[in-house]
Amino acid sequence: MADNSSVAKIPGIDPQEMQEWFESFDAVLKEEGPEAATLLLDRLRERALTLGVGPAFTANTPYVNTISVERQGIFPGDQEIERRIKSLIRWNALAMVVRANRVDHSIGGHISTYASAATLFEVGFNHFFRGRTEEFEGDTVYLQGHASPGVYARAFLEGRLSAKKLENFRRELRPDGGLSSYPHPWLMPDFWEYPTVSMGLSPLMAIYQARFNRYLEYRGIKPKTNAKVWAFLGDGETDEPESLGAITLASRENLDNLIFVINCNLQRLDGPVRGNGKIVQELEAAFRGAGWNVIKVLWGSDWDPLFEQDVDGLLAKRLGEMVDGESQKLVVESGAYVRQNVFGTDPRLLKMVENVPDEALRTLRQGGHDPRKVYAAYKAAVEHTGSPTVILARTIKGYGLGESGEGRNITHQQKKLNEDELREFRSRFGIPINDDQLADTPFYRPPEESREIQYLRSRRKELGGYVPTRKVRSKPLVADHDALFREFLTGSEGREVSTTMAFVGMLRQMLRDPEIGKLVVPIVPDEARTFGMESLFRQVGIYSSRGQLYEPVDQHTLLYYKEAKDGQILEEGITEAGSMTSFIAAGTAYAAHGINTIPFFIYYSMFGLQRISDFIWAAADMRCRGFMLGGTAGRTTLAGEGLQHQDGNSHILALPIPTMWAYDPAFAYEIAVIIQDGIRRMYKDGENIFYYITVMNEAYAMPPMPSDPGVKDGILKGMYKYRASENKKSKLRAQIFGSGAILREVLKAQEILGEKYGVAADVWSVTSYKALYYDGINTERWNLLHPTEKPRAPYISQILSDAPGVIVAATDYLKALPNLVSKWIPRHMATLGTDGFGRSDGREALRNFFEVDSRFITLATLYELLQDGKIEAAVVEQAIKDLGIDTEKANPLTA
Ligand SMILES: Cc1ncc(C[n+]2csc(CCOP(=O)(O)OP(=O)(O)O)c2C)c(N)n1
Ligand SMILES: [Mg+2]
């Protein structure tokens, strides 16, 4: 209890009076308990506010542990054995990196991240993370990517990874395989579930994963469980805007199934995260402000006796004053330095530590290295209800590396330790390796029957198996949907519809289907009306964990804004990144939950691959399935929107993603064929691919699918002949390729060429240059590796082998797109595309501006015929005049 001498003086208030105030409060606390005391403070604060006085808002609490010693509870594990296990993991993780770096200096890995995270991970592995079993879905754990050596080292002790594998850490291409540098499900599909190494992605993914888990429960697709989503982040990582970008969604949705653990070692790669500030306090304010439950784990048990003496908050205040740069310095300094610089500012503080020797002061532990503190925080987090929890745990970067890295600015990239340093580490963590073995830095696994291995195994058994483990748990769909898509193959009978409308029609059908209806997950970032999807609001509802607490303004209308607890549409609001992470959660549920949800994520195409490509890359890494639909696609179809919205880029940006199939269809039947086949490939045959389909908003009559039996196959392979010229006699021949929005310009050009210039042109619909390109490079590769065999021809070469005449390709995307395949076609190809910045204007003006309309296609064809010696230059010159082409017009690439 406070006495007079320790009460900070408040000018104008008699110390005696102050003392009485404290005593009254203490009495309430003692007699009525903490809840009553809190209410009392609340009342006083309210009263102060009504009287016009009130404290300035502060989102922070003092710089001490949120969970007091009294509320800490008992640590249920065997602390000694857990420490030994953790030490062995530390050693093996270090050995992996040091050994890899010895073999090849350019290779190594990271030691210091895991060194700081070891306790945070181990308490989770020994007590919290539940495996996925038949009975229970298991917890979802995103582990800091740079800490992967520690995760591998644990799996080695668990007997899941051999020493050989560890030996080949970061050398995956060794004959007997290796381990990927970071968590990559693509590379280790039985092990890693979540790629976390592009920093900032996993926090957002975790939030939307936790939300998606709830969605599945509210919709009755999976049972309600208490499974948790854990995300381990670096403190530096929180500077990525994606990291904190959706934290209010998590609290708004009351995601108490979500726990963030932020490893606050105060350092990032180059130096301190906030040398001149306090990252923990900054994060606390942000998360508390957003409505999260914040648990600070700053100080280890060694500090408990000091805080016990700190009745007047002097020590807490002093610790709260020090900037992080100063705190980091304490890690590398002596005990005497700590005494002088932390406690030396006030004689009362110095008195607290007068009996504590320097060495004890030097090694005072951080909260994140104390299993008891970490356990208490995790327990409180899993038991907390109503909001997500973030644990801010203070640790030391490079913990245990001593002078070779502990707390040093160089530590992030430390990969080499000399023998002395290895000896020190070995001795500090009690690893049974002799001095003469140190130079070799061998891995060490105690015998199977040792207490360590037995303990570790029994803990994992109790918790339902090993984490991380990735396993495909879903059963294949039947995926026979001929009837569902049939109506889209027969055309719109003259009715003008856009491909977007056609797609929405298919979506509506799919939602009604007995097999896939429930599994479809429509995802929109506040763009449903743009795509004419508002009819779905009423049909399947918009998911809202709260239902609908208000009467919507448009309730009297047929298509009112219907929110429901079991709503099916994920209406994400304006966040393409958030929507994408919902897509990832839905597109990987076949593995995580054993549920074949089929996401259809439709968005403004310019804000997809261009804006959130790294998430799409992560989706591919995760073997994600589903359909992304780039709406209002094309550079010249979106009239009036201009430079920012008109997308002529995304099909080029889709090229690098190996598992993404990208299609630019022009007609409803093409989309129907692609989606039906996609569902079969992904959900029946289990292929780990996903789709990108661009859809447009230009309305026209949808033709029926041509009856040629090869059309379906051609659509899927990327190209088929849509309309051959009827003129079989002309000597002037051409093959013209069109796609998506520009296909109809090509058809118009076909007519002009025939009627005005006697050119017989065949029109091809190129649905996917990417598919043609992949087929081309695959075929070339096969030929290269099989020189004695008959060379194979790429698909595009085969279908064009006896196609006569000149070749022209026109696209609403960059010219580079058709040019991808130009080397596999029999003759030179002229390319028309939309390189350059867009403009706001109508379609006709835009297609003139970008030189992709029927006139330019006609001109390009005639010019190719001129090059081929089939017509005179004067004919082309005259055509320019007749077509009304301005030869001095602005160059769209530079204008
Ligand atoms: C998007 C992204 N940018 C940069 C990097 C490179 N990088 C890897 S680790 C690291 C520092 C990490 O610091 P922090 O998040 O504090 O984690 P710690 O290692 O300190 O636990 C950086 C810059 C990355 N992996 N991803
Ligand atoms: Mg850090």
Short mmCIF file of C-alpha atoms in Angstrom, two decimals, residues 482 485 489 506 627 651 660-682 685 687 689-693 705-706 708-721 764-776 778 795-796 799:
data_model
loop_
_atom_site.label_atom_id
_atom_site.label_comp_id
_atom_site.label_asym_id
_atom_site.label_seq_id
_atom_site.Cartn_x
_atom_site.Cartn_y
_atom_site.Cartn_z
CA ASP A 482 -23.53 -30.63 -68.66
CA PHE A 485 -24.07 -25.07 -68.67
CA LEU A 489 -23.87 -22.97 -75.48
CA MET A 506 -23.91 -19.06 -64.97
CA PHE A 627 -11.98 -18.68 -60.39
CA HIS A 651 -3.14 -10.93 -69.21
CA MET A 660 -2.93 -19.80 -63.24
CA TRP A 661 -4.88 -20.43 -66.43
CA ALA A 662 -5.74 -17.11 -68.02
CA TYR A 663 -8.55 -16.73 -70.54
CA ASP A 664 -9.85 -13.77 -72.51
CA PRO A 665 -13.13 -15.10 -73.89
CA ALA A 666 -15.44 -13.20 -76.22
CA PHE A 667 -18.60 -15.27 -76.02
CA ALA A 668 -20.82 -16.82 -73.38
CA TYR A 669 -20.27 -20.35 -74.63
CA GLU A 670 -16.51 -19.94 -74.32
CA ILE A 671 -16.90 -18.99 -70.66
CA ALA A 672 -19.27 -21.89 -70.07
CA VAL A 673 -16.80 -24.36 -71.55
CA ILE A 674 -13.90 -22.93 -69.52
CA ILE A 675 -15.74 -22.89 -66.19
CA GLN A 676 -17.26 -26.33 -66.60
CA ASP A 677 -13.92 -27.81 -67.49
CA GLY A 678 -12.22 -25.87 -64.69
CA ILE A 679 -14.54 -27.33 -62.08
CA ARG A 680 -13.78 -30.78 -63.40
CA ARG A 681 -10.03 -30.25 -63.43
CA MET A 682 -9.80 -28.68 -60.00
CA ASP A 685 -9.33 -34.44 -60.92
CA GLU A 687 -5.41 -30.35 -60.17
CA ILE A 689 -4.60 -24.78 -60.65
CA PHE A 690 -6.81 -21.73 -60.67
CA TYR A 691 -8.37 -19.56 -63.30
CA TYR A 692 -8.28 -15.98 -64.38
CA ILE A 693 -11.06 -15.10 -66.79
CA MET A 705 -21.14 -22.44 -80.14
CA PRO A 706 -20.00 -23.52 -83.63
CA ASP A 708 -17.35 -28.22 -85.20
CA PRO A 709 -16.47 -30.88 -82.60
CA GLY A 710 -12.97 -29.43 -82.15
CA VAL A 711 -14.24 -26.12 -80.83
CA LYS A 712 -14.50 -27.13 -77.18
CA ASP A 713 -10.99 -28.45 -77.17
CA GLY A 714 -9.77 -25.35 -79.01
CA ILE A 715 -11.38 -23.02 -76.49
CA LEU A 716 -9.56 -24.78 -73.68
CA LYS A 717 -6.25 -25.02 -75.51
CA GLY A 718 -6.39 -21.32 -76.27
CA MET A 719 -7.51 -20.99 -79.91
CA TYR A 720 -9.96 -22.23 -82.51
CA LYS A 721 -11.27 -21.16 -85.89
CA TRP A 764 -9.79 -17.24 -85.02
CA SER A 765 -10.83 -16.69 -81.48
CA VAL A 766 -7.77 -16.78 -79.27
CA THR A 767 -9.11 -17.49 -75.81
CA SER A 768 -5.71 -17.80 -74.14
CA TYR A 769 -2.33 -16.64 -75.36
CA LYS A 770 -0.94 -17.87 -72.09
CA ALA A 771 -2.15 -21.40 -72.79
CA LEU A 772 -0.68 -21.27 -76.30
CA TYR A 773 2.57 -19.91 -74.94
CA TYR A 774 2.92 -22.58 -72.25
CA ASP A 775 2.17 -25.24 -74.84
CA GLY A 776 4.82 -23.73 -77.13
CA ASN A 778 6.73 -27.06 -73.30
CA TYR A 795 -0.64 -26.74 -80.88
CA ILE A 796 -0.70 -23.35 -82.58
CA ILE A 799 -3.65 -25.78 -86.39
#
